[in-house]
Each structure stands twice: as C-alpha cells, then as structure tokens.
GROMACS .gro file of C-alpha atoms in nm:
model
  123
    1GLN     CA    1   0.000   0.000   0.000
    2VAL     CA    2   0.098   0.361  -0.061
    3GLN     CA    3  -0.037   0.642   0.153
    4LEU     CA    4  -0.050   0.994   0.009
    5VAL     CA    5  -0.123   1.313   0.204
    6GLU     CA    6  -0.167   1.650   0.032
    7SER     CA    7  -0.110   1.986   0.196
    8GLY     CA    8  -0.063   2.351   0.103
    9GLY     CA    9  -0.408   2.442  -0.020
   10GLY     CA   10  -0.591   2.753   0.089
   11LEU     CA   11  -0.753   3.078  -0.017
   12VAL     CA   12  -0.569   3.307  -0.257
   13GLN     CA   13  -0.659   3.605  -0.474
   14ALA     CA   14  -0.655   3.581  -0.851
   15GLY     CA   15  -0.301   3.620  -0.977
   16GLY     CA   16  -0.152   3.474  -0.661
   17SER     CA   17   0.049   3.158  -0.603
   18LEU     CA   18   0.036   2.842  -0.396
   19ARG     CA   19   0.262   2.540  -0.364
   20LEU     CA   20   0.098   2.207  -0.296
   21SER     CA   21   0.287   1.916  -0.142
   22CYS     CA   22   0.211   1.546  -0.140
   23ALA     CA   23   0.395   1.327   0.109
   24ALA     CA   24   0.411   0.955   0.040
   25SER     CA   25   0.468   0.661   0.270
   26GLY     CA   26   0.449   0.285   0.240
   27ARG     CA   27   0.604   0.130  -0.069
   28THR     CA   28   0.906   0.276  -0.245
   29PHE     CA   29   0.812   0.621  -0.372
   30SER     CA   30   1.057   0.613  -0.661
   31ASN     CA   31   0.879   0.313  -0.813
   32TYR     CA   32   0.581   0.530  -0.906
   33ALA     CA   33   0.507   0.802  -1.151
   34MET     CA   34   0.304   1.075  -0.982
   35GLY     CA   35   0.017   1.288  -1.098
   36TRP     CA   36  -0.200   1.576  -0.985
   37PHE     CA   37  -0.572   1.594  -1.055
   38ARG     CA   38  -0.840   1.839  -0.953
   39GLN     CA   39  -1.216   1.832  -0.911
   40ALA     CA   40  -1.446   2.132  -0.890
   41PRO     CA   41  -1.800   2.106  -0.750
   42GLY     CA   42  -2.033   1.943  -1.000
   43LYS     CA   43  -1.751   1.858  -1.241
   44GLU     CA   44  -1.551   1.548  -1.325
   45ARG     CA   45  -1.205   1.497  -1.185
   46GLU     CA   46  -0.957   1.625  -1.442
   47PHE     CA   47  -0.590   1.573  -1.508
   48VAL     CA   48  -0.351   1.853  -1.414
   49SER     CA   49   0.008   1.728  -1.439
   50ALA     CA   50   0.231   1.421  -1.417
   51ILE     CA   51   0.597   1.349  -1.348
   52SER     CA   52   0.803   1.039  -1.417
   53LYS     CA   53   0.974   0.825  -1.155
   54ASN     CA   54   1.312   0.995  -1.183
   55SER     CA   55   1.184   1.347  -1.268
   56GLY     CA   56   1.310   1.307  -1.623
   57SER     CA   57   0.977   1.384  -1.785
   58THR     CA   58   0.680   1.604  -1.703
   59TYR     CA   59   0.345   1.661  -1.865
   60TYR     CA   60   0.077   1.928  -1.821
   61ALA     CA   61  -0.280   1.977  -1.927
   62GLY     CA   62  -0.304   2.261  -2.178
   63SER     CA   63  -0.462   2.512  -1.941
   64MET     CA   64  -0.181   2.462  -1.689
   65LYS     CA   65   0.119   2.511  -1.916
   66GLY     CA   66   0.324   2.816  -1.827
   67ARG     CA   67   0.151   2.856  -1.490
   68PHE     CA   68   0.199   2.527  -1.301
   69THR     CA   69   0.518   2.333  -1.235
   70ILE     CA   70   0.537   1.978  -1.104
   71SER     CA   71   0.846   1.846  -0.928
   72ARG     CA   72   0.948   1.567  -0.694
   73ASP     CA   73   1.212   1.491  -0.435
   74ASN     CA   74   1.249   1.116  -0.406
   75ALA     CA   75   1.479   1.151  -0.105
   76LYS     CA   76   1.190   1.317   0.078
   77ASN     CA   77   0.917   1.100  -0.076
   78THR     CA   78   0.737   1.416  -0.181
   79VAL     CA   79   0.586   1.557  -0.499
   80TYR     CA   80   0.506   1.927  -0.543
   81LEU     CA   81   0.281   2.142  -0.757
   82GLN     CA   82   0.381   2.507  -0.783
   83MET     CA   83   0.082   2.709  -0.902
   84ASN     CA   84   0.130   3.065  -1.027
   85SER     CA   85  -0.105   3.318  -1.187
   86LEU     CA   86  -0.402   3.146  -1.031
   87LYS     CA   87  -0.747   3.206  -1.175
   88PRO     CA   88  -1.093   3.163  -1.021
   89GLU     CA   89  -1.150   2.865  -1.251
   90ASP     CA   90  -0.858   2.690  -1.078
   91THR     CA   91  -1.076   2.657  -0.768
   92ALA     CA   92  -1.106   2.286  -0.689
   93VAL     CA   93  -0.998   2.008  -0.460
   94TYR     CA   94  -0.652   1.899  -0.573
   95TYR     CA   95  -0.548   1.536  -0.544
   96CYS     CA   96  -0.214   1.365  -0.587
   97ALA     CA   97  -0.199   1.009  -0.715
   98ALA     CA   98   0.053   0.733  -0.787
   99SER     CA   99   0.078   0.521  -1.101
  100VAL     CA  100   0.301   0.232  -1.205
  101VAL     CA  101   0.348   0.398  -1.545
  102PHE     CA  102   0.416   0.750  -1.664
  103GLY     CA  103   0.230   0.920  -1.943
  104THR     CA  104  -0.133   0.859  -1.862
  105THR     CA  105  -0.390   1.132  -1.802
  106SER     CA  106  -0.664   0.891  -1.697
  107ARG     CA  107  -0.752   0.863  -1.331
  108LEU     CA  108  -0.825   0.495  -1.393
  109GLU     CA  109  -0.452   0.427  -1.431
  110TYR     CA  110  -0.362   0.563  -1.088
  111SER     CA  111  -0.366   0.308  -0.809
  112TYR     CA  112  -0.331   0.530  -0.502
  113TRP     CA  113  -0.486   0.865  -0.411
  114GLY     CA  114  -0.454   1.124  -0.141
  115GLN     CA  115  -0.747   1.279   0.042
  116GLY     CA  116  -0.724   1.609  -0.145
  117THR     CA  117  -0.656   1.968  -0.049
  118GLN     CA  118  -0.888   2.260  -0.121
  119VAL     CA  119  -0.768   2.547  -0.338
  120THR     CA  120  -0.995   2.851  -0.360
  121VAL     CA  121  -0.912   3.146  -0.586
  122SER     CA  122  -1.113   3.463  -0.532
  123SER     CA  123  -1.188   3.706  -0.813
   0.00000   0.00000   0.00000
C-alpha cells in the first residue's frame, strides 16, 4: 500500500500563487510516476500534471502550461505542484496520485490517491 497526504491548499486572490505538497509513505516512492488531478463542485475529476519516476519527464494539461510546475524529491518521498497566476477557474480540490506507469492522463490508471486539499481562488 501507498499512503498519500496533500497539503498547502488555501484561499488566494486571482493572480496569486500556492505550492501544494504530497507526502508519500508505504512502498518505495521512486517506483511510481506521480500525478496531480483536480475536481471542482459538479464537475468530473480532471488531469492537471504528471511526473516520471526519476523526474526526467513532465506533462501538463493545456490550461496549466506556463503557470503550473510539477516536481518531486524522491529523497523526501514528496511531490510538489507550484501554481502561479491562479485564476478563479482553478478553484477545486486537488489530489495527488501514484501510477506504475508515466504518461497517462486517466484517473483509472492511478492506483493510489490522497485525500485532497482545497484550493480557492477569489476574483
């Protein structure tokens, strides 16, 4: 089993920044590609970003490119999502997840999920 715990969410004004963290425990963190997803009220959970096991590759949904940056520190068993230039439409619960493969945007391919952290962007 892998346990994932997100933190760093909160309330921020449009144009502001937040950095989310996801701490992993259990099985070897470096064996998993990691992803971030988000879900707004009444909407489906959508892909945000993913990073490979050794940080060699990253991928972003189109609306996140240039604003969000994913990174990981395998020594600390932690993955991060730096969010800049936040917009009201970024308001959602953000989840981190672990996958045995890198390159998928489907939540069905992620085996482990955190509990989520709320991000609210005011206009």
